[in-house]
Short mmCIF file of C-alpha atoms in Angstrom, two decimals:
data_model
loop_
_atom_site.label_atom_id
_atom_site.label_comp_id
_atom_site.label_asym_id
_atom_site.label_seq_id
_atom_site.Cartn_x
_atom_site.Cartn_y
_atom_site.Cartn_z
CA GLY F 1 -2.35 -2.35 21.85
CA GLN F 2 -2.19 -6.10 21.58
CA LYS F 3 -5.91 -6.40 22.36
CA VAL F 4 -6.69 -3.88 19.61
CA PHE F 5 -4.52 -5.85 17.19
CA GLU F 6 -6.27 -9.08 18.15
CA LYS F 7 -9.71 -7.47 17.64
CA THR F 8 -8.52 -6.24 14.25
CA CYS F 9 -7.48 -9.76 13.24
CA MET F 10 -10.87 -11.06 14.41
CA PHE F 11 -12.56 -8.38 12.28
CA ILE F 12 -10.52 -9.37 9.22
CA ARG F 13 -11.27 -13.06 9.78
CA ASP F 14 -15.00 -12.44 10.22
CA HIS F 15 -15.57 -10.05 7.29
CA ASP F 16 -14.92 -10.15 3.57
CA LEU F 17 -12.70 -7.09 3.16
CA ASP F 18 -13.10 -7.14 -0.62
CA GLU F 19 -16.87 -7.00 -0.25
CA LEU F 20 -16.47 -4.01 2.09
CA GLY F 21 -14.13 -2.29 -0.37
CA LEU F 22 -11.07 -2.57 1.88
CA GLU F 23 -7.62 -3.68 0.80
CA TYR F 24 -6.34 -3.82 4.35
CA VAL F 25 -7.03 -2.57 7.86
CA GLU F 26 -4.75 -0.08 9.58
CA VAL F 27 -3.71 -0.48 13.21
CA ASN F 28 -1.73 2.10 15.20
CA LEU F 29 1.33 0.92 17.07
CA SER F 30 1.93 2.79 20.29
CA PRO F 31 5.46 3.96 21.17
CA VAL F 32 5.43 1.46 24.05
CA GLN F 33 4.60 -1.43 21.70
CA CYS F 34 7.39 -0.38 19.35
CA MET F 35 9.90 -0.78 22.17
CA ARG F 36 8.89 -4.37 22.90
CA GLU F 37 11.47 -6.83 21.63
CA GLN F 38 8.82 -9.54 21.25
CA LEU F 39 6.42 -7.41 19.19
CA ALA F 40 6.95 -9.21 15.86
CA PHE F 41 6.72 -12.63 17.49
CA GLU F 42 3.54 -11.73 19.41
CA PHE F 43 1.86 -10.23 16.33
CA LYS F 44 2.84 -13.24 14.22
CA GLU F 45 1.18 -15.53 16.78
CA ILE F 46 -2.04 -13.49 16.69
CA VAL F 47 -2.13 -13.34 12.88
CA GLU F 48 -1.67 -17.09 12.62
CA LYS F 49 -4.21 -17.76 15.41
CA TYR F 50 -6.90 -16.06 13.32
CA GLY F 51 -5.65 -17.26 9.93
CA VAL F 52 -5.31 -13.73 8.59
CA ASP F 53 -3.33 -12.88 5.47
CA TYR F 54 -0.47 -10.59 6.52
CA SER F 55 -1.08 -8.38 3.48
CA ARG F 56 -4.46 -7.39 4.95
CA ILE F 57 -2.71 -5.53 7.79
CA ASN F 58 -1.06 -2.13 7.71
CA LEU F 59 0.67 -1.00 10.89
CA GLU F 60 0.96 2.71 11.57
CA ILE F 61 4.10 3.96 13.28
CA THR F 62 4.02 7.45 14.72
CA GLU F 63 6.95 9.81 14.33
CA THR F 64 7.45 9.77 18.09
CA ALA F 65 7.57 5.98 18.11
CA SER F 66 10.13 5.90 15.34
CA ASN F 67 12.63 7.87 17.43
CA GLU F 68 12.25 6.03 20.74
CA ALA F 69 13.99 2.67 20.33
CA LYS F 70 15.28 2.57 16.78
CA SER F 71 17.06 -0.78 16.70
CA ILE F 72 14.18 -2.69 18.33
CA LEU F 73 11.62 -0.98 16.11
CA MET F 74 13.66 -1.66 12.96
CA TYR F 75 14.02 -5.33 13.89
CA ASN F 76 10.27 -5.71 14.45
CA VAL F 77 9.30 -3.74 11.35
CA ASN F 78 11.65 -5.72 9.11
CA LYS F 79 10.49 -9.04 10.59
CA LEU F 80 6.80 -8.22 10.04
CA TYR F 81 7.49 -6.66 6.64
CA SER F 82 9.16 -9.92 5.53
CA HIS F 83 5.82 -11.66 6.21
CA GLY F 84 3.89 -9.15 4.07
CA VAL F 85 2.69 -6.60 6.63
CA SER F 86 2.76 -3.07 5.23
CA PHE F 87 3.60 0.05 7.21
CA SER F 88 2.57 3.70 7.29
CA LEU F 89 4.23 6.62 8.97
CA ASP F 90 1.50 8.30 11.00
CA ASP F 91 1.38 11.90 12.27
CA PHE F 92 3.88 13.17 9.71
CA GLY F 93 4.45 16.85 10.22
CA THR F 94 4.70 16.87 13.99
CA GLY F 95 8.37 17.77 13.61
CA ARG F 96 10.11 14.93 15.40
CA LEU F 97 11.16 12.88 12.39
CA ASN F 98 14.80 12.02 11.70
CA PHE F 99 14.99 11.76 7.90
CA ASP F 100 17.93 9.32 7.92
CA TYR F 101 15.86 6.99 10.02
CA PHE F 102 12.71 7.56 7.96
CA ILE F 103 14.52 6.52 4.78
CA GLY F 104 15.37 3.17 6.38
CA LEU F 105 11.77 2.31 7.26
CA PRO F 106 9.84 0.20 4.73
CA VAL F 107 6.82 2.52 4.74
CA HIS F 108 4.67 2.91 1.65
CA THR F 109 2.21 5.42 3.08
CA VAL F 110 2.74 8.72 4.88
CA LYS F 111 -0.12 10.26 6.85
CA PHE F 112 -0.02 14.02 7.28
CA ASP F 113 -0.99 14.97 10.83
CA TYR F 114 -4.21 16.94 11.49
CA ASN F 115 -2.32 20.11 12.44
CA PHE F 116 -0.03 19.87 9.40
CA THR F 117 -3.08 19.50 7.13
CA GLN F 118 -4.93 22.39 8.75
CA SER F 119 -1.82 24.59 8.70
CA TYR F 120 -1.61 24.12 4.94
CA PHE F 121 -4.77 26.21 4.62
CA ASN F 122 -3.66 28.91 7.08
CA ASP F 123 0.09 29.35 6.70
CA GLU F 124 1.82 30.25 3.42
CA LYS F 125 5.13 28.73 4.57
CA ILE F 126 3.50 25.40 5.41
CA LYS F 127 1.84 25.44 1.99
CA TYR F 128 5.28 25.58 0.31
CA ILE F 129 6.66 22.91 2.60
CA MET F 130 3.74 20.55 2.01
CA ASN F 131 3.88 21.07 -1.76
CA GLY F 132 7.56 20.11 -1.70
CA ILE F 133 7.03 17.12 0.56
CA VAL F 134 4.21 15.81 -1.66
CA THR F 135 6.55 15.96 -4.67
CA ILE F 136 9.35 14.19 -2.77
CA MET F 137 7.03 11.48 -1.42
CA HIS F 138 5.57 10.81 -4.86
CA ASP F 139 9.06 10.68 -6.38
CA MET F 140 9.85 8.01 -3.77
CA GLY F 141 6.76 6.03 -4.81
CA MET F 142 4.84 6.70 -1.61
CA VAL F 143 1.15 7.22 -1.08
CA ILE F 144 -0.08 10.15 1.01
CA VAL F 145 -3.03 10.40 3.38
CA SER F 146 -4.08 13.78 4.74
CA GLU F 147 -5.77 13.61 8.16
CA GLY F 148 -8.13 16.16 9.61
CA VAL F 149 -10.04 17.22 6.52
CA GLU F 150 -13.22 18.96 7.57
CA THR F 151 -14.70 20.56 4.44
CA LYS F 152 -15.41 19.69 0.83
CA GLU F 153 -13.20 22.58 -0.28
CA GLN F 154 -10.26 21.22 1.71
CA ALA F 155 -10.79 17.72 0.31
CA ASN F 156 -10.97 18.98 -3.28
CA HIS F 157 -7.90 21.17 -2.90
CA LEU F 158 -5.81 18.37 -1.38
CA LYS F 159 -6.86 16.03 -4.19
CA THR F 160 -5.67 18.57 -6.78
CA LEU F 161 -2.37 18.71 -4.87
CA GLY F 162 -2.03 14.98 -5.56
CA ILE F 163 -2.86 13.57 -2.15
CA GLU F 164 -4.35 10.14 -2.75
CA TYR F 165 -6.40 9.63 0.40
CA ILE F 166 -8.35 12.04 2.57
CA GLN F 167 -9.35 11.30 6.15
CA GLY F 168 -11.47 13.38 8.46
CA TYR F 169 -14.84 14.52 9.70
CA PHE F 170 -15.78 15.65 6.19
CA TYR F 171 -16.38 11.96 5.44
CA SER F 172 -17.25 10.56 8.86
CA LYS F 173 -16.70 10.85 12.56
CA PRO F 174 -15.11 7.80 14.25
CA LEU F 175 -17.54 4.87 14.19
CA ASN F 176 -18.03 1.65 16.13
CA GLN F 177 -17.70 -1.60 14.20
CA VAL F 178 -21.40 -2.02 13.35
CA ASP F 179 -21.77 1.55 12.11
CA PHE F 180 -18.46 1.30 10.24
CA ILE F 181 -19.62 -1.76 8.30
CA ARG F 182 -22.95 -0.06 7.52
CA PHE F 183 -21.08 3.07 6.37
CA LEU F 184 -18.87 1.00 4.04
CA LYS F 185 -21.77 -0.97 2.58
CA GLU F 186 -23.88 2.15 2.00
CA GLY F 187 -20.90 3.87 0.37
CA ARG F 188 -20.40 0.97 -2.05
CA GLN F 189 -24.07 1.12 -3.05
CA SER F 190 -24.05 4.84 -3.87
#
């Protein structure tokens, strides 16, 4: 995880994010990383080594990570947040989230898990649950990303539901760095 974070900081240093149409770059934190007491210190060293603006980084915490070592995670999150790092709650909808704990995290973005997104289109009960959660999240001032979108119809429907960002194969498969930059530049030209 640390190597991925370091490569991300190198990417941010070496590319004009504004020119690519990016506000920040998201990096997943593994549950193991979240349990490391030195996480905030180590990340701070890497950010400063590459001269990266903290606001250009968004760290994704998975629901499973947020339940593993709460006090260590909260310490690290608050320390990095105080420097300007933003946070997202990844894989929302996997069912492991403790809402009391969730409320204490300084997350501004919630990412609906692939299965949660797909279930919305196949299960009437999930549809009601997701509609309610979208309302609650928006009332709390949060932004929502829906992962796993595979068709134009799904993307359009989720947008009408009020979901701000759509992620999935409908837009692109995972790309290496060179192809990702090309994809961003071509998208800004069209």
